[in-house]
PDB file of N, CA and C in Angstrom:
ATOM      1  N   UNK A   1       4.479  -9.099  15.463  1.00  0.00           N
ATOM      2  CA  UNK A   1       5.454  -8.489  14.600  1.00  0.00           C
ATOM      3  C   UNK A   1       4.831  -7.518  13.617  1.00  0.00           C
ATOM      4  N   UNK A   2       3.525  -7.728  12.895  1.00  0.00           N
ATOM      5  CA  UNK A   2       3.208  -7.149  11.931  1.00  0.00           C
ATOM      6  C   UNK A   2       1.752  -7.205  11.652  1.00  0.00           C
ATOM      7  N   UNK A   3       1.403  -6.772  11.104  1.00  0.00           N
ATOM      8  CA  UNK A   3      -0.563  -6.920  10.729  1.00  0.00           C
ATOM      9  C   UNK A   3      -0.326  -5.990   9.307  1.00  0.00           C
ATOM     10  N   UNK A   4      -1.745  -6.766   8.319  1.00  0.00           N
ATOM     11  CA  UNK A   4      -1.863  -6.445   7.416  1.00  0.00           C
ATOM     12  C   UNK A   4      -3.388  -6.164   7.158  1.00  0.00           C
ATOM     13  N   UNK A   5      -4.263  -5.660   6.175  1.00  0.00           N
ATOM     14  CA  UNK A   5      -5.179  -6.197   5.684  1.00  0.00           C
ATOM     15  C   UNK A   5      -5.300  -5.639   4.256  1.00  0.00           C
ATOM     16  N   UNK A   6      -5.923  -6.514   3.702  1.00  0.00           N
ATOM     17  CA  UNK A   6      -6.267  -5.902   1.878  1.00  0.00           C
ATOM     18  C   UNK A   6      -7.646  -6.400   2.252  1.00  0.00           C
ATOM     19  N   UNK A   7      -8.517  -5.949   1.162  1.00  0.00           N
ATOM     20  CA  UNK A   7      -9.621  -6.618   0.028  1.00  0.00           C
ATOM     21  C   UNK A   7      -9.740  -6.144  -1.178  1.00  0.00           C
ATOM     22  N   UNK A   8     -11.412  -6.802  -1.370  1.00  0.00           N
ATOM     23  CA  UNK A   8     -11.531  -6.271  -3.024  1.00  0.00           C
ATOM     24  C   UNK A   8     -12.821  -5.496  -3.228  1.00  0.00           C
ATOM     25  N   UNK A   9     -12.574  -3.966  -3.326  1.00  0.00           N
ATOM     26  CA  UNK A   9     -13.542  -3.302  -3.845  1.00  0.00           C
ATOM     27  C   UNK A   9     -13.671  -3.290  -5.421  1.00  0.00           C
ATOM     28  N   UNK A  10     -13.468  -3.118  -6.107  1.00  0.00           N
ATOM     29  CA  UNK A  10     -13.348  -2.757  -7.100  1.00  0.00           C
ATOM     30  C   UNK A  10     -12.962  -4.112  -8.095  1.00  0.00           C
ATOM     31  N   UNK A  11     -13.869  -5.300  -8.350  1.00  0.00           N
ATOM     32  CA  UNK A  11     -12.713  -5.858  -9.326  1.00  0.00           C
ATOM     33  C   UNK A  11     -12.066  -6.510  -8.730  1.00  0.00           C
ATOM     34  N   UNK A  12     -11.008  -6.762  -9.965  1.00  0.00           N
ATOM     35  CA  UNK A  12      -9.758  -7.549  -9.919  1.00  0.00           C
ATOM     36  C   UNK A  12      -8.465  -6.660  -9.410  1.00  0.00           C
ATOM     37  N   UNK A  13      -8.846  -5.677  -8.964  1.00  0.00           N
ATOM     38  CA  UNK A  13      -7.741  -4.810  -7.950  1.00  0.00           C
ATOM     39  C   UNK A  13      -8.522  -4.498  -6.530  1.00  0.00           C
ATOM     40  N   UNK A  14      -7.074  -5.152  -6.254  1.00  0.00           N
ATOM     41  CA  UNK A  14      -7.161  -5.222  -4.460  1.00  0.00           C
ATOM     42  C   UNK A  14      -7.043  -4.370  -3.733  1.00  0.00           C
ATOM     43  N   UNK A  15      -7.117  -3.748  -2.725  1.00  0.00           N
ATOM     44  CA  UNK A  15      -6.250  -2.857  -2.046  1.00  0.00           C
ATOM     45  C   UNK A  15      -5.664  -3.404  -0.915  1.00  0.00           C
ATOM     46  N   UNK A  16      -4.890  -2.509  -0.568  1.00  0.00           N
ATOM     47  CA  UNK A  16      -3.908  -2.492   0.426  1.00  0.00           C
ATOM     48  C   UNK A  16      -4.270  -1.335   1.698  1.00  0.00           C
ATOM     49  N   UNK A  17      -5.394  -1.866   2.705  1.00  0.00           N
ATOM     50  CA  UNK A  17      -5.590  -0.829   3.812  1.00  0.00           C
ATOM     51  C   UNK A  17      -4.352  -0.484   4.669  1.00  0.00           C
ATOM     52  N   UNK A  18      -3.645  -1.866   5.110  1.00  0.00           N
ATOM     53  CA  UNK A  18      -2.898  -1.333   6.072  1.00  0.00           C
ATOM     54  C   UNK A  18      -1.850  -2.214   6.181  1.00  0.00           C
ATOM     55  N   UNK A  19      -0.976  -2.350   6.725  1.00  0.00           N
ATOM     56  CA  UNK A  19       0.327  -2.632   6.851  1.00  0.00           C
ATOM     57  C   UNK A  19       1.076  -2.100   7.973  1.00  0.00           C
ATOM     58  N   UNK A  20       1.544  -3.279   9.201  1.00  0.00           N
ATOM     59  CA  UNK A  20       2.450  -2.113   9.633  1.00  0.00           C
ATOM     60  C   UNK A  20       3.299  -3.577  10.658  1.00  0.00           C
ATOM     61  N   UNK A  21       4.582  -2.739  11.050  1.00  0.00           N
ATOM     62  CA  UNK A  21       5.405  -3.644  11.752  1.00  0.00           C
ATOM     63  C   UNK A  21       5.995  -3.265  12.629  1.00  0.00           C
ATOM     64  N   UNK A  22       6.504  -3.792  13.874  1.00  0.00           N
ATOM     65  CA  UNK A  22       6.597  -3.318  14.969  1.00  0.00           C
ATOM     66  C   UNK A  22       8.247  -2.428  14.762  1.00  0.00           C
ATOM     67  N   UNK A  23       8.078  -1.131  15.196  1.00  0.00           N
ATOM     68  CA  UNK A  23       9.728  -0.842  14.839  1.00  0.00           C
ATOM     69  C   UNK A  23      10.646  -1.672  15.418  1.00  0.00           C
ATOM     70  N   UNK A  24      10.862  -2.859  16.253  1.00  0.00           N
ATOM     71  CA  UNK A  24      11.896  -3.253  16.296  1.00  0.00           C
ATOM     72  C   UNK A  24      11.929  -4.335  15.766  1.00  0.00           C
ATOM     73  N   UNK A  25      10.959  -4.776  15.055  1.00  0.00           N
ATOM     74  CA  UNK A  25      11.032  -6.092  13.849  1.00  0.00           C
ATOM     75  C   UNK A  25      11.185  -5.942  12.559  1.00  0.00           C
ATOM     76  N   UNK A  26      11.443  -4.232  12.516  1.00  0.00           N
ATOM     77  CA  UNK A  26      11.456  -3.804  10.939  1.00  0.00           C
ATOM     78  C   UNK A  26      13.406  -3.779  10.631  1.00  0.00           C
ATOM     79  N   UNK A  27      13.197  -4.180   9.152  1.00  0.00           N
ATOM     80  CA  UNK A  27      14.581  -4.606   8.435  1.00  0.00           C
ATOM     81  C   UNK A  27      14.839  -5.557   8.016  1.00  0.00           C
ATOM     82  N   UNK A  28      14.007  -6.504   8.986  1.00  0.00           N
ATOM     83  CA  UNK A  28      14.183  -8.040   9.135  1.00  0.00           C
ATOM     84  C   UNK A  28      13.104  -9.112   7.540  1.00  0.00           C
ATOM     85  N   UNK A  29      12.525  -8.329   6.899  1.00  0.00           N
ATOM     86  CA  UNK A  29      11.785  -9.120   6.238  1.00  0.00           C
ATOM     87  C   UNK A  29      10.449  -9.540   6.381  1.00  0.00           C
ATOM     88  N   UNK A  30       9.995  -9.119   7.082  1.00  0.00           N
ATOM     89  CA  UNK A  30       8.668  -8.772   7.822  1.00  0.00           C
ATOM     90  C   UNK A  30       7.784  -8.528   6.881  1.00  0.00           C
ATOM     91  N   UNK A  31       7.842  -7.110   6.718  1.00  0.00           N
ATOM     92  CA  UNK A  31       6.630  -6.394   5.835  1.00  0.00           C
ATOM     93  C   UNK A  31       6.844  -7.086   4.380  1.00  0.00           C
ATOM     94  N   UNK A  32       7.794  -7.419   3.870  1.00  0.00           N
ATOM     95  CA  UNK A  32       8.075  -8.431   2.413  1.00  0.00           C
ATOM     96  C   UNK A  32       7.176  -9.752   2.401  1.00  0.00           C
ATOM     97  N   UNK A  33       7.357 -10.163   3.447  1.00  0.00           N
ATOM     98  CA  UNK A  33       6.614 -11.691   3.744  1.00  0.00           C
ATOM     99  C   UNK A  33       5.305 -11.355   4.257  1.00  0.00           C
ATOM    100  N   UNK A  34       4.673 -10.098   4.677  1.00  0.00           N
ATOM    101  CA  UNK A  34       3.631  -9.966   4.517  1.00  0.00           C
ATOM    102  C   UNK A  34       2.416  -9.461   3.519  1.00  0.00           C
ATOM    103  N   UNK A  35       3.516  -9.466   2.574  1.00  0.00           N
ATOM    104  CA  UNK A  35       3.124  -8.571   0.879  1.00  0.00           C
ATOM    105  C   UNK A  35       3.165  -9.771   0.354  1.00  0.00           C
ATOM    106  N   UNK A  36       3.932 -11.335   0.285  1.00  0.00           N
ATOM    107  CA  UNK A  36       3.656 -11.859  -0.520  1.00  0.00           C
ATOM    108  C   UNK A  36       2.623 -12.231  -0.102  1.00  0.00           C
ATOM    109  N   UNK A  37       2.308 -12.842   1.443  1.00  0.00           N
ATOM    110  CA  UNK A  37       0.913 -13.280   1.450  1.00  0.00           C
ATOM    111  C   UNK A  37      -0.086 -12.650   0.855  1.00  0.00           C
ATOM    112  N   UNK A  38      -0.265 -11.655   0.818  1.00  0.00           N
ATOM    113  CA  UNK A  38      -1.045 -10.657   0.267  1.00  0.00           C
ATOM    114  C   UNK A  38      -1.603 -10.997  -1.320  1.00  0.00           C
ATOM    115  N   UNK A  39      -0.232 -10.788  -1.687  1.00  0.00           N
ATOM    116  CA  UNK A  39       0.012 -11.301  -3.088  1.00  0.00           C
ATOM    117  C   UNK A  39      -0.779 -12.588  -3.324  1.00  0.00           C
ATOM    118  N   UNK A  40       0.221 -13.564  -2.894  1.00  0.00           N
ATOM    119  CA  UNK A  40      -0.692 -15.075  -3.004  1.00  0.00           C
ATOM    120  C   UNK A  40      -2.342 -15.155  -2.940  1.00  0.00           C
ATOM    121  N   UNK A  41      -3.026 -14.378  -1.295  1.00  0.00           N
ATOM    122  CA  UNK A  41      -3.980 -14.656  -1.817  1.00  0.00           C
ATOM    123  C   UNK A  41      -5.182 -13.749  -2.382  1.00  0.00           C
ATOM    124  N   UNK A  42      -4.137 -12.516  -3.211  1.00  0.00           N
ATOM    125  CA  UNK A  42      -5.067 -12.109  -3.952  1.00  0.00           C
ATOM    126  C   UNK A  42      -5.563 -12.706  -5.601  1.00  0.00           C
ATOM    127  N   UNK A  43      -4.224 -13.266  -5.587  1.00  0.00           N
ATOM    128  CA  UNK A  43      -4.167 -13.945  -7.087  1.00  0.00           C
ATOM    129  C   UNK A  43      -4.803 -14.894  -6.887  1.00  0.00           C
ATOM    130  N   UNK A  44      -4.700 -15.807  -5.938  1.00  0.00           N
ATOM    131  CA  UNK A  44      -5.844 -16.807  -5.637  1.00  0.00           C
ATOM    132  C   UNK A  44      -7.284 -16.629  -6.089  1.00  0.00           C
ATOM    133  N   UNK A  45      -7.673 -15.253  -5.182  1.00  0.00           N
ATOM    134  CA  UNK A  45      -9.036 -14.811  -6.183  1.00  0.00           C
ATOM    135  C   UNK A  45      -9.343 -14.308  -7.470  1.00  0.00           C
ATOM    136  N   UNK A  46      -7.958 -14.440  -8.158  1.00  0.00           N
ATOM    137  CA  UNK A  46      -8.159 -13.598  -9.466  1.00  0.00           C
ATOM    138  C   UNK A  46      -8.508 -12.631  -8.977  1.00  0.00           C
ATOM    139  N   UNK A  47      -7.663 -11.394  -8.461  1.00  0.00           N
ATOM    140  CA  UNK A  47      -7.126 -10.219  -9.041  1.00  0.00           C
ATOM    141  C   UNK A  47      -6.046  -9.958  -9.526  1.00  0.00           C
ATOM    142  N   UNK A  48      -5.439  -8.904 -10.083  1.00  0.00           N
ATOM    143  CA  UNK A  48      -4.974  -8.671 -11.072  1.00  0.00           C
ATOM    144  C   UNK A  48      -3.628  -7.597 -10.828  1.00  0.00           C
ATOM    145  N   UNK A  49      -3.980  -6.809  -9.588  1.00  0.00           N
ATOM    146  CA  UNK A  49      -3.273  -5.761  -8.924  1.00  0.00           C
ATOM    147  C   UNK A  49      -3.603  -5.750  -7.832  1.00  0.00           C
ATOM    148  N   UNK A  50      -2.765  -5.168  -6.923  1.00  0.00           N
ATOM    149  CA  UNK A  50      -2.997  -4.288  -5.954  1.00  0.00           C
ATOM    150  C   UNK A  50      -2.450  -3.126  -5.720  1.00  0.00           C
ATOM    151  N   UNK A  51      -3.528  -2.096  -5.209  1.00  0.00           N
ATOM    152  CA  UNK A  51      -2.870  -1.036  -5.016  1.00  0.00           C
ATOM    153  C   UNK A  51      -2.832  -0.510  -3.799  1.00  0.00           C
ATOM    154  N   UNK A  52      -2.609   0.764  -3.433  1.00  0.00           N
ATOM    155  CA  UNK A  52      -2.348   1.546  -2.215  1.00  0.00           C
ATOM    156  C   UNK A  52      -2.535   3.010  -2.398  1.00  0.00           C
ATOM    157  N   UNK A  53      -2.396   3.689  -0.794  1.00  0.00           N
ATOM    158  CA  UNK A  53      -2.233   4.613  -0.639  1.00  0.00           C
ATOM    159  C   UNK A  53      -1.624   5.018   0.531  1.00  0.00           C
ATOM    160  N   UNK A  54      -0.300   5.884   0.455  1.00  0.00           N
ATOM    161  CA  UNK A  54      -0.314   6.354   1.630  1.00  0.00           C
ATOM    162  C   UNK A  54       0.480   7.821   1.399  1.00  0.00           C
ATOM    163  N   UNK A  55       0.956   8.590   2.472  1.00  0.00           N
ATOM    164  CA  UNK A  55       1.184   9.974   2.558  1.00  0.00           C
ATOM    165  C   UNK A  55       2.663  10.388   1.884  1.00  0.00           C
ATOM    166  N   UNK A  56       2.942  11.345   1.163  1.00  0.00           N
ATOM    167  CA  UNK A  56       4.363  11.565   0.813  1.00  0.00           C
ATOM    168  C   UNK A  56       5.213  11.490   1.338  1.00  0.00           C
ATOM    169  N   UNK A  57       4.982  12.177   2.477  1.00  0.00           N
ATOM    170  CA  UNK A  57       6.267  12.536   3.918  1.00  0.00           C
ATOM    171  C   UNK A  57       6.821  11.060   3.868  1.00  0.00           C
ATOM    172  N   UNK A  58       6.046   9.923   4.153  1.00  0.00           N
ATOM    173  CA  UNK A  58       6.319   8.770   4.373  1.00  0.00           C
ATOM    174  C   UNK A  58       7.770   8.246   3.492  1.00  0.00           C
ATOM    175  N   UNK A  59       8.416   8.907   2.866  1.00  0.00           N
ATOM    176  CA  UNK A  59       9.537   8.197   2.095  1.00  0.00           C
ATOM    177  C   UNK A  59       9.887   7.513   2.516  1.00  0.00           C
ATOM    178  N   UNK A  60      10.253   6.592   3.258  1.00  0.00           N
ATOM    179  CA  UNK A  60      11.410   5.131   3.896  1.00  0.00           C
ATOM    180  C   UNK A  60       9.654   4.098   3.396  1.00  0.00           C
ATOM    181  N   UNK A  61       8.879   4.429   3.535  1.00  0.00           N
ATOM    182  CA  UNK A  61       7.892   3.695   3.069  1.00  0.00           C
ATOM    183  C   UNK A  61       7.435   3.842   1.969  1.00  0.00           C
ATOM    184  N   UNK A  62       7.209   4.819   1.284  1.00  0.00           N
ATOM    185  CA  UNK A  62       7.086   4.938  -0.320  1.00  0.00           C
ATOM    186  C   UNK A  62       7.937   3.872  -0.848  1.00  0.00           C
ATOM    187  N   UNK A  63       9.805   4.238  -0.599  1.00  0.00           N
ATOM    188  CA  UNK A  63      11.135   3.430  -0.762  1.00  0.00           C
ATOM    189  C   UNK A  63      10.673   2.301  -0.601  1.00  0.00           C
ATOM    190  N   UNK A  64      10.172   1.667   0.425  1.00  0.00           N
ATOM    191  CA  UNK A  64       9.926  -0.002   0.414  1.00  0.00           C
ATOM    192  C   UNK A  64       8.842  -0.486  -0.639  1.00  0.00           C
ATOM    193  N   UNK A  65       7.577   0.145  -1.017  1.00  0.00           N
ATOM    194  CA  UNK A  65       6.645   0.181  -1.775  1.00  0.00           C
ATOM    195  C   UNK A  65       7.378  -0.403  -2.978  1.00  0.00           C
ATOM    196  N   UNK A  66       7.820   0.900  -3.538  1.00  0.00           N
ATOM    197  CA  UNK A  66       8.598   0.827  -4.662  1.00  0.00           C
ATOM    198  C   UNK A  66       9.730  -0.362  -5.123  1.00  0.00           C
ATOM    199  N   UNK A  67      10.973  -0.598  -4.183  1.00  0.00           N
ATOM    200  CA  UNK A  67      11.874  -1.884  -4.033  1.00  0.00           C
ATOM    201  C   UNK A  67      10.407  -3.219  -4.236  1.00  0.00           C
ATOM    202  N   UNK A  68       8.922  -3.076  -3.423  1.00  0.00           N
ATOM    203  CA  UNK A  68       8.342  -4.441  -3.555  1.00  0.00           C
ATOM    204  C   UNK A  68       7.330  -4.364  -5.049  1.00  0.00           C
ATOM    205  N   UNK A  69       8.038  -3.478  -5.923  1.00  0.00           N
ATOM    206  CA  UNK A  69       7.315  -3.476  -7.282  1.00  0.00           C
ATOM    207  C   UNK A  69       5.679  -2.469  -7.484  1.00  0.00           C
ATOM    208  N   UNK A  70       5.686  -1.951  -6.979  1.00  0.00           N
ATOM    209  CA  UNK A  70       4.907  -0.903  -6.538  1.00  0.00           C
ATOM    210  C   UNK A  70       5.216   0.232  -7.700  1.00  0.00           C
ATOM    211  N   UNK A  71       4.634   0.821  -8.010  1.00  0.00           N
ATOM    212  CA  UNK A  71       4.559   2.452  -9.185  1.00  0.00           C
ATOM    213  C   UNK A  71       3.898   3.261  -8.615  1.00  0.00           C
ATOM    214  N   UNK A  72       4.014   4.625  -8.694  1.00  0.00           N
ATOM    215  CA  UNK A  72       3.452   5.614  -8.722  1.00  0.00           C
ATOM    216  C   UNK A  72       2.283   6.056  -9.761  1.00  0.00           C
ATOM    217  N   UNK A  73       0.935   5.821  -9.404  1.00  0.00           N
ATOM    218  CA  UNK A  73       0.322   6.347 -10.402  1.00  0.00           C
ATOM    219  C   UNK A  73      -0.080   7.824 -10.394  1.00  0.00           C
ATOM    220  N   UNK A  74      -0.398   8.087  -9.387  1.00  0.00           N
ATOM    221  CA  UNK A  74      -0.329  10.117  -9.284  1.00  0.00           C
ATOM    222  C   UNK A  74      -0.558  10.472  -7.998  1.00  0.00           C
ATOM    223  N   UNK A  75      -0.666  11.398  -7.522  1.00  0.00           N
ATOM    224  CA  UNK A  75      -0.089  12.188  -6.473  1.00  0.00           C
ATOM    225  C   UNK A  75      -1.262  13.309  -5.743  1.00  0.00           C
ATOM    226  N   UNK A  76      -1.924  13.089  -5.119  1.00  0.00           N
ATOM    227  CA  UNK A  76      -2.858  14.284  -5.066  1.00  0.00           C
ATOM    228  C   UNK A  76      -3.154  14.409  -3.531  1.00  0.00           C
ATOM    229  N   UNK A  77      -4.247  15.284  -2.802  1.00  0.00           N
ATOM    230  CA  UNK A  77      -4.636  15.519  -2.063  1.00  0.00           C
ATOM    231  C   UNK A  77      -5.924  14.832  -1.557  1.00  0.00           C
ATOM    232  N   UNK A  78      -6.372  14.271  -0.580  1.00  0.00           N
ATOM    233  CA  UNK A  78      -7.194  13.412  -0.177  1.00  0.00           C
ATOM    234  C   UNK A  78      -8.972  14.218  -0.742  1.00  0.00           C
ATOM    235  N   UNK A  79      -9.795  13.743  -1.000  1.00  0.00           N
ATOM    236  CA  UNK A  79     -10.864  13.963  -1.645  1.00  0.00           C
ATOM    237  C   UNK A  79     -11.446  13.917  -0.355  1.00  0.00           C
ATOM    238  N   UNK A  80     -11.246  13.361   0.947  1.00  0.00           N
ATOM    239  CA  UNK A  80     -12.520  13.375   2.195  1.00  0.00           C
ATOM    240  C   UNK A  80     -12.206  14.926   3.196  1.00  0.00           C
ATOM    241  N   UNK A  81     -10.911  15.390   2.787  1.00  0.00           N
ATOM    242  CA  UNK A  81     -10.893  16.947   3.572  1.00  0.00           C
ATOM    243  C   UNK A  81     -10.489  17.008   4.708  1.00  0.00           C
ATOM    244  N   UNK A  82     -10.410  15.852   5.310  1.00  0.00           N
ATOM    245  CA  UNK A  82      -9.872  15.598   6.829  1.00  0.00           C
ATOM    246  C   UNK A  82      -8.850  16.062   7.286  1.00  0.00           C
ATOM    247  N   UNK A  83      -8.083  15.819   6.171  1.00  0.00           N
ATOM    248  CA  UNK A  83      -6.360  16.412   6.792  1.00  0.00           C
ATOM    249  C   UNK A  83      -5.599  16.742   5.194  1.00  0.00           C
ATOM    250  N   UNK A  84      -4.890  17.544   5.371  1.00  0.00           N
ATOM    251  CA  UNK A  84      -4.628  18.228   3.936  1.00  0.00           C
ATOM    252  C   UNK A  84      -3.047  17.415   3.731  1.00  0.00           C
ATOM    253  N   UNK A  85      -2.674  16.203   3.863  1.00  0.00           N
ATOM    254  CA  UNK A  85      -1.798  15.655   3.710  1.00  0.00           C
ATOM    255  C   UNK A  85      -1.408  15.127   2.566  1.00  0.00           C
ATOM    256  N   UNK A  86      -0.500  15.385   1.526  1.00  0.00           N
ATOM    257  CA  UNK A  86      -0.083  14.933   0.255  1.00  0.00           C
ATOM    258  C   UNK A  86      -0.178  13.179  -0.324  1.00  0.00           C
ATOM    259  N   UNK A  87      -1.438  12.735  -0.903  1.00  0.00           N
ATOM    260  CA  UNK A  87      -1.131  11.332  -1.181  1.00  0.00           C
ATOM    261  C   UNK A  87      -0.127  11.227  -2.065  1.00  0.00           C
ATOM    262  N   UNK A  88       0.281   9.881  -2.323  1.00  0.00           N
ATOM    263  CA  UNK A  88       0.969   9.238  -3.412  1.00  0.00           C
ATOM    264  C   UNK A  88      -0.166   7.735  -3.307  1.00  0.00           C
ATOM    265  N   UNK A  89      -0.684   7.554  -4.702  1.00  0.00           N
ATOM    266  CA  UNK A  89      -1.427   6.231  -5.230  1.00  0.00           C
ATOM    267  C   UNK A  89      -0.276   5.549  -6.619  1.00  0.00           C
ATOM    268  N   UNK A  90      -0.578   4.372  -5.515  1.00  0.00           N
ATOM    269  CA  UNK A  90       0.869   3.376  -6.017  1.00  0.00           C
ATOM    270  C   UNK A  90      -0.157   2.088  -6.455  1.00  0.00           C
ATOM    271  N   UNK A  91       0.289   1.155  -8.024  1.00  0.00           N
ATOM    272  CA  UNK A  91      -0.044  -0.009  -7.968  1.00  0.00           C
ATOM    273  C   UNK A  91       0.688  -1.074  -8.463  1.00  0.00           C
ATOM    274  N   UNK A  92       0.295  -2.066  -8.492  1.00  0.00           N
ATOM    275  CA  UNK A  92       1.466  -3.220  -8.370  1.00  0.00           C
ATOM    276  C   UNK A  92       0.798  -4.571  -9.018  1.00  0.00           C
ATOM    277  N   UNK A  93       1.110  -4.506 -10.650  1.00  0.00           N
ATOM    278  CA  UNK A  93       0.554  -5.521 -11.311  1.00  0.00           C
ATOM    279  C   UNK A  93       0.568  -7.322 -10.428  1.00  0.00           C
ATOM    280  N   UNK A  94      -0.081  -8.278 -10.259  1.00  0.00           N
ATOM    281  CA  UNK A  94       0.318  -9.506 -10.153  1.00  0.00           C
ATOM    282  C   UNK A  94       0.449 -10.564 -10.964  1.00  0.00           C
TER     283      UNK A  94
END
């Protein structure tokens, strides 16, 4: 149905590499129940946040970000040059 992964670079903020769910299991509660796990066991280790990144275009996913308590912290262009695609960096106190 779904795959996730986080860790912890930085601290007591986590990240959020990846996330994703099969389109015909999405709607269903899926990617929510895979954020709390997330959640759970980042707080487990004492962190503090997690954050993310992913591309603007993405709105129906920004939208879910946001509904799972997620913020916008700013908006920029990727620093590795690979592809000139608009970030949005989102984080999400725990």
């Amino acid at each position: 149905m779904g795959i996730t992964a986080a860790g912890q670079p930085h601290g007591p903020i986590w990240v959020l590499n990846l996330i994703g769910i099969l389109p015909d299991a999405r709607g269903a509660g899926h990617g929510a129940a895979l954020l709390d796990a997330v959640y759970c066991a980042a707080r487990s280790a004492g962190a503090e946040a997690l954050r993310l990144t992913t591309t603007v275009k993405m709105e129906a996913l920004v939208a879910f970000y946001v509904r799972q308590g997620f913020s916008a912290t700013h908006v920029a262009y990727p620093s590795h040059r690979r592809d000139r695609h608009l970030r949005i960096f989102m984080k999400r106190p725990l």
